[in-house]
PDB file of C-alpha atoms in Angstrom:
ATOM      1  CA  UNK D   1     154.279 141.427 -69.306  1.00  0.00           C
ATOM      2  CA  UNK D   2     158.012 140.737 -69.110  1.00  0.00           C
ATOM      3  CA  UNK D   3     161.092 141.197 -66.806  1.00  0.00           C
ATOM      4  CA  UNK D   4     163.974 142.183 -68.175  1.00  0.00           C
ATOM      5  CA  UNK D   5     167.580 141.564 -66.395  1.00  0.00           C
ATOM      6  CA  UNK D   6     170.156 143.814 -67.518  1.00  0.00           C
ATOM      7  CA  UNK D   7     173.897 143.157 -66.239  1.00  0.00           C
ATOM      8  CA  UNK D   8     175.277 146.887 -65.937  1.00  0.00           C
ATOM      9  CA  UNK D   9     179.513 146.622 -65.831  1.00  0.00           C
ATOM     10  CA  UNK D  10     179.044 149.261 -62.196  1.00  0.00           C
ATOM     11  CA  UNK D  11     176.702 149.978 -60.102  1.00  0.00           C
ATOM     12  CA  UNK D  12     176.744 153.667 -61.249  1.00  0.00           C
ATOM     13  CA  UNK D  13     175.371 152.458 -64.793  1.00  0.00           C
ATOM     14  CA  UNK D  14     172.045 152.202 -62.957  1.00  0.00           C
ATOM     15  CA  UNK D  15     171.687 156.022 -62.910  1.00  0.00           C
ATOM     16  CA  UNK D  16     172.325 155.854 -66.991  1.00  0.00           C
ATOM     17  CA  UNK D  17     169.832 153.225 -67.397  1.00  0.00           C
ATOM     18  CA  UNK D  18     167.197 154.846 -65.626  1.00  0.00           C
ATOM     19  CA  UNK D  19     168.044 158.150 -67.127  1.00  0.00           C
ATOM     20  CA  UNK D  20     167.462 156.863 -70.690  1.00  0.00           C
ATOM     21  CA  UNK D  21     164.607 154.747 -70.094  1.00  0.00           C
ATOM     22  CA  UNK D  22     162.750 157.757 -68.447  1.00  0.00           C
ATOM     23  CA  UNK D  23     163.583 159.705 -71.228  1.00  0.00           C
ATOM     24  CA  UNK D  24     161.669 157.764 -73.688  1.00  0.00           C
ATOM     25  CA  UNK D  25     158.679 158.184 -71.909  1.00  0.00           C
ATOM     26  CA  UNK D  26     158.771 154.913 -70.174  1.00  0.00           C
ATOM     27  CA  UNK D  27     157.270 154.086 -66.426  1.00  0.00           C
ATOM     28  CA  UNK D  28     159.179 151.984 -64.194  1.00  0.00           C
ATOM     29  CA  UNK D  29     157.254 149.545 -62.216  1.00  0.00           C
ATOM     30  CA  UNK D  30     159.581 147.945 -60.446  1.00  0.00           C
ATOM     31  CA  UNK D  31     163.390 147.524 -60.337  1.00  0.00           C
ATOM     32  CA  UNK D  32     165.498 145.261 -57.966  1.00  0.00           C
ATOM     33  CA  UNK D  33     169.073 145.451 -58.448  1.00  0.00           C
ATOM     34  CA  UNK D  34     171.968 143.033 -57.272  1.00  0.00           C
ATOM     35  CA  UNK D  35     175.749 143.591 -56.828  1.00  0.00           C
ATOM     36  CA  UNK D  36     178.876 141.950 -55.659  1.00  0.00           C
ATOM     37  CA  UNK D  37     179.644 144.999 -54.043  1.00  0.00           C
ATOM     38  CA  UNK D  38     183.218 145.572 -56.312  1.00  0.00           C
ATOM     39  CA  UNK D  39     182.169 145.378 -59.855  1.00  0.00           C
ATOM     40  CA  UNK D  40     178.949 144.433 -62.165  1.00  0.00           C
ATOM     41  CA  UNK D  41     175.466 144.196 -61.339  1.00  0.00           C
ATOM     42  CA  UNK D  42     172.525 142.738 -61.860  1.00  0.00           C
ATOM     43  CA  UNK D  43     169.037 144.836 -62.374  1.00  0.00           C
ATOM     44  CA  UNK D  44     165.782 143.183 -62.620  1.00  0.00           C
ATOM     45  CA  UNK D  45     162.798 145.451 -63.700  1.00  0.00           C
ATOM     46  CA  UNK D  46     159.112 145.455 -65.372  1.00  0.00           C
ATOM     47  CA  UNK D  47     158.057 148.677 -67.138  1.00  0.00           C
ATOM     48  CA  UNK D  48     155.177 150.232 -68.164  1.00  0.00           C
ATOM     49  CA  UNK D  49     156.130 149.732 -72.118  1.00  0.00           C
ATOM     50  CA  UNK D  50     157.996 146.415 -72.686  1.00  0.00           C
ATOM     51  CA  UNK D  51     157.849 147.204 -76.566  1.00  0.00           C
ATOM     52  CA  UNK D  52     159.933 150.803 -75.959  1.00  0.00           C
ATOM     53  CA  UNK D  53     162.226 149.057 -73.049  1.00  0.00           C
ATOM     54  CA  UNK D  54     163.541 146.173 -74.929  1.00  0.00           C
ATOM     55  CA  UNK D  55     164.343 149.321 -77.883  1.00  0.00           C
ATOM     56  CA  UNK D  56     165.847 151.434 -75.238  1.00  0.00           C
ATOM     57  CA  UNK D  57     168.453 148.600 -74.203  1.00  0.00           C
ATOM     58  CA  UNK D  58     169.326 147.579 -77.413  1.00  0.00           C
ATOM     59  CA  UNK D  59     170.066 151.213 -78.487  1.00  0.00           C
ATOM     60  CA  UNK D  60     172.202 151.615 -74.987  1.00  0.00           C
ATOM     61  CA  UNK D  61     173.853 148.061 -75.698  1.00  0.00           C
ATOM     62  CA  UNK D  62     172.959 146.310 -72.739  1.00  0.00           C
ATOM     63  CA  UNK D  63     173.271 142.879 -72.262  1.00  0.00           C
ATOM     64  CA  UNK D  64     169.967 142.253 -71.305  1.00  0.00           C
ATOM     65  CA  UNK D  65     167.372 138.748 -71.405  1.00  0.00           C
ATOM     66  CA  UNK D  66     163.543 138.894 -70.949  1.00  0.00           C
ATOM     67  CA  UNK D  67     160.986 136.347 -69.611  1.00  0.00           C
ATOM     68  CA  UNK D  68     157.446 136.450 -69.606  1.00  0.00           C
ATOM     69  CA  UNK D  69     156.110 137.179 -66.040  1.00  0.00           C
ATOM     70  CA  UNK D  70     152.771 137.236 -64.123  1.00  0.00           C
ATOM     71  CA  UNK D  71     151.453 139.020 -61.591  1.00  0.00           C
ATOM     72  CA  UNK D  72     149.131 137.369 -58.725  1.00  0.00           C
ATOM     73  CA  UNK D  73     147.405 138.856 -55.726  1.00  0.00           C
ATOM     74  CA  UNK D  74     146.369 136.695 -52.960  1.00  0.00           C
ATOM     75  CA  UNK D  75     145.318 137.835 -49.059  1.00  0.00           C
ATOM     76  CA  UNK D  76     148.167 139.559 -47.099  1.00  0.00           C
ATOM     77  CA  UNK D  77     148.056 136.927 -44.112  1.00  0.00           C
ATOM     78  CA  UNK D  78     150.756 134.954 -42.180  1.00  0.00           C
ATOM     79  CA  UNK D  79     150.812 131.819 -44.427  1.00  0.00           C
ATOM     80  CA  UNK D  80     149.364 132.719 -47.763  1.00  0.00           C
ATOM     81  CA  UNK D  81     152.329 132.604 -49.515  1.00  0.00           C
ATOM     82  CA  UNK D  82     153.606 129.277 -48.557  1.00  0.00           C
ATOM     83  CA  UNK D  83     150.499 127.495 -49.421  1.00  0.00           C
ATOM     84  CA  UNK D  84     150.629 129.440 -52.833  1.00  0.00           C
ATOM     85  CA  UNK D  85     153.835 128.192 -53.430  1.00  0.00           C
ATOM     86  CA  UNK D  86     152.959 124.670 -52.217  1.00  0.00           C
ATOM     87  CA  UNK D  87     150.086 124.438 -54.493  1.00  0.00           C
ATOM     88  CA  UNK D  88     152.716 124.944 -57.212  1.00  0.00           C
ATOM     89  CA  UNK D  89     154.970 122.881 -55.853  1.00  0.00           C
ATOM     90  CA  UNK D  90     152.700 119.682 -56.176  1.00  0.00           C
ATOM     91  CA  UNK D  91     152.241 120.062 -60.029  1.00  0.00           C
ATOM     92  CA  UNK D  92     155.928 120.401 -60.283  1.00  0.00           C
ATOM     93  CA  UNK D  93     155.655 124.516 -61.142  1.00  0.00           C
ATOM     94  CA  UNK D  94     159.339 126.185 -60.243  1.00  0.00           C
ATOM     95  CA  UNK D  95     159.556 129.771 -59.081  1.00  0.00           C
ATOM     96  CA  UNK D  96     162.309 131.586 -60.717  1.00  0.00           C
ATOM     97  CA  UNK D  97     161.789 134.733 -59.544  1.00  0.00           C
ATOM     98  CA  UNK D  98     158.896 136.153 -56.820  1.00  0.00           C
ATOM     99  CA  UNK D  99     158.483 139.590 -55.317  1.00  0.00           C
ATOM    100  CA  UNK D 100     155.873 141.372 -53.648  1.00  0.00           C
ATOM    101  CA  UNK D 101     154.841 144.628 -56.208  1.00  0.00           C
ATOM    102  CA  UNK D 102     151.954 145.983 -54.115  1.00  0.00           C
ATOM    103  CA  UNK D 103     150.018 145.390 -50.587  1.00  0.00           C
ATOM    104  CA  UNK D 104     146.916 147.335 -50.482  1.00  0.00           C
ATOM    105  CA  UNK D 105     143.487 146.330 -48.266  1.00  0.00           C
ATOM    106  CA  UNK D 106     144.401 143.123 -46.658  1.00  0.00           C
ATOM    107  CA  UNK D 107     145.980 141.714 -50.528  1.00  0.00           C
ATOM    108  CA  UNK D 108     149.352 141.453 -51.529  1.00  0.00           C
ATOM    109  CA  UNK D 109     150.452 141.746 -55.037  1.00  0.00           C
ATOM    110  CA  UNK D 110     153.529 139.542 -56.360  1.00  0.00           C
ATOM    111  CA  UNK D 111     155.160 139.362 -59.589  1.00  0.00           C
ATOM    112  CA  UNK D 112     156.678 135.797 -60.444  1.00  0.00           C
ATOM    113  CA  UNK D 113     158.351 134.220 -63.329  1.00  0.00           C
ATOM    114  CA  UNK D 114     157.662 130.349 -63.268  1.00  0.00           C
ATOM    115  CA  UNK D 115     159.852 127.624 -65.067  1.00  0.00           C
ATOM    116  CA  UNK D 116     156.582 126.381 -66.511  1.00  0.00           C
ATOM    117  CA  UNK D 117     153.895 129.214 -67.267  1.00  0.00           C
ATOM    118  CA  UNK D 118     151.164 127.344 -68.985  1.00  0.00           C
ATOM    119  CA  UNK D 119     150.851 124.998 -65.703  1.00  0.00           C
ATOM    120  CA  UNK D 120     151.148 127.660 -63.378  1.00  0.00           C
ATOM    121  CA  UNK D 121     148.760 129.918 -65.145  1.00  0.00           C
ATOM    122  CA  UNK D 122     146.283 127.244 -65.232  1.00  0.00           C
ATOM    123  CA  UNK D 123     146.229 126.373 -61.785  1.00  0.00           C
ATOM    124  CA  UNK D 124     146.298 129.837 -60.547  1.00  0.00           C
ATOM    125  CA  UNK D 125     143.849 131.344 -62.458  1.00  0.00           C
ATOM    126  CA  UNK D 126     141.748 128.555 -63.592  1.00  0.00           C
ATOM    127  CA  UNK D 127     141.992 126.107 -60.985  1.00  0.00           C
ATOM    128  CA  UNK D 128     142.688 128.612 -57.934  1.00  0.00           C
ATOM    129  CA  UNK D 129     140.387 131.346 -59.622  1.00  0.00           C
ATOM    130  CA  UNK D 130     143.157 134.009 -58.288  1.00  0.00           C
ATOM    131  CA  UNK D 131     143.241 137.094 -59.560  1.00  0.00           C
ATOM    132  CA  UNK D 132     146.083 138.754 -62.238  1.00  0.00           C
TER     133      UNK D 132
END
């Protein structure tokens, strides 16, 4: 699964971008989106077809990166999260990017883009036995 970051030149290029990537047929998952308030900004989103999206910005000519993310679900209690990240923390596993994609029946579901995926996906889902 990736994230792609796309730097749009206004804010109303979001509204374009969305437009053509629902046109091809593809689902957004989720989309964040960051601005300065007077020009630029900065969209972050995961789609259903990463194939078809990374197509669909090249065609458009956005500047645009991708990185390999994962998705984790852990309990939805006061705490969880900071001993997630902790665990990380102590086998020297950066966070680039974290956010919560779903909370359903007592579990939250996060999306997170580590600075060293091979050592985080091993201790979450081989060590920790969490679920993707």
């Amino acid at each position: 699964m990736k994230e792609f970051t796309v730097i749009l030149n206004s804010q109303a290029d979001l509204t374009e971008l969305a437009e053509r990537i629902g046109n091809s047929g593809i689902n957004i998952l989720t989309l964040s989106m960051d601005s300065d308030g007077e020009k630029g900004a900065t969209v972050h989103l995961v789609t259903s077809d990463d194939t078809s999206c990374r197509e669909v910005l090249r065609q458009g000519r956005y500047s645009f990166k991708e990185e390999e993310i994962i998705t984790v679900t852990i309990d939805d209690k006061p705490g969880s999260l900071a001993r997630l990240l902790m665990k990380l923390k102590r086998v020297a596993v950066g966070v680039r990017s974290i956010y919560i994609i779903n909370k359903k029946d007592g579990k939250a579901e996060f999306v997170m883009n580590l600075d060293n995926m091979k050592e985080g996906k091993k201790l979450l889902f081989e060590k920790l036995g969490l679920e993707p």
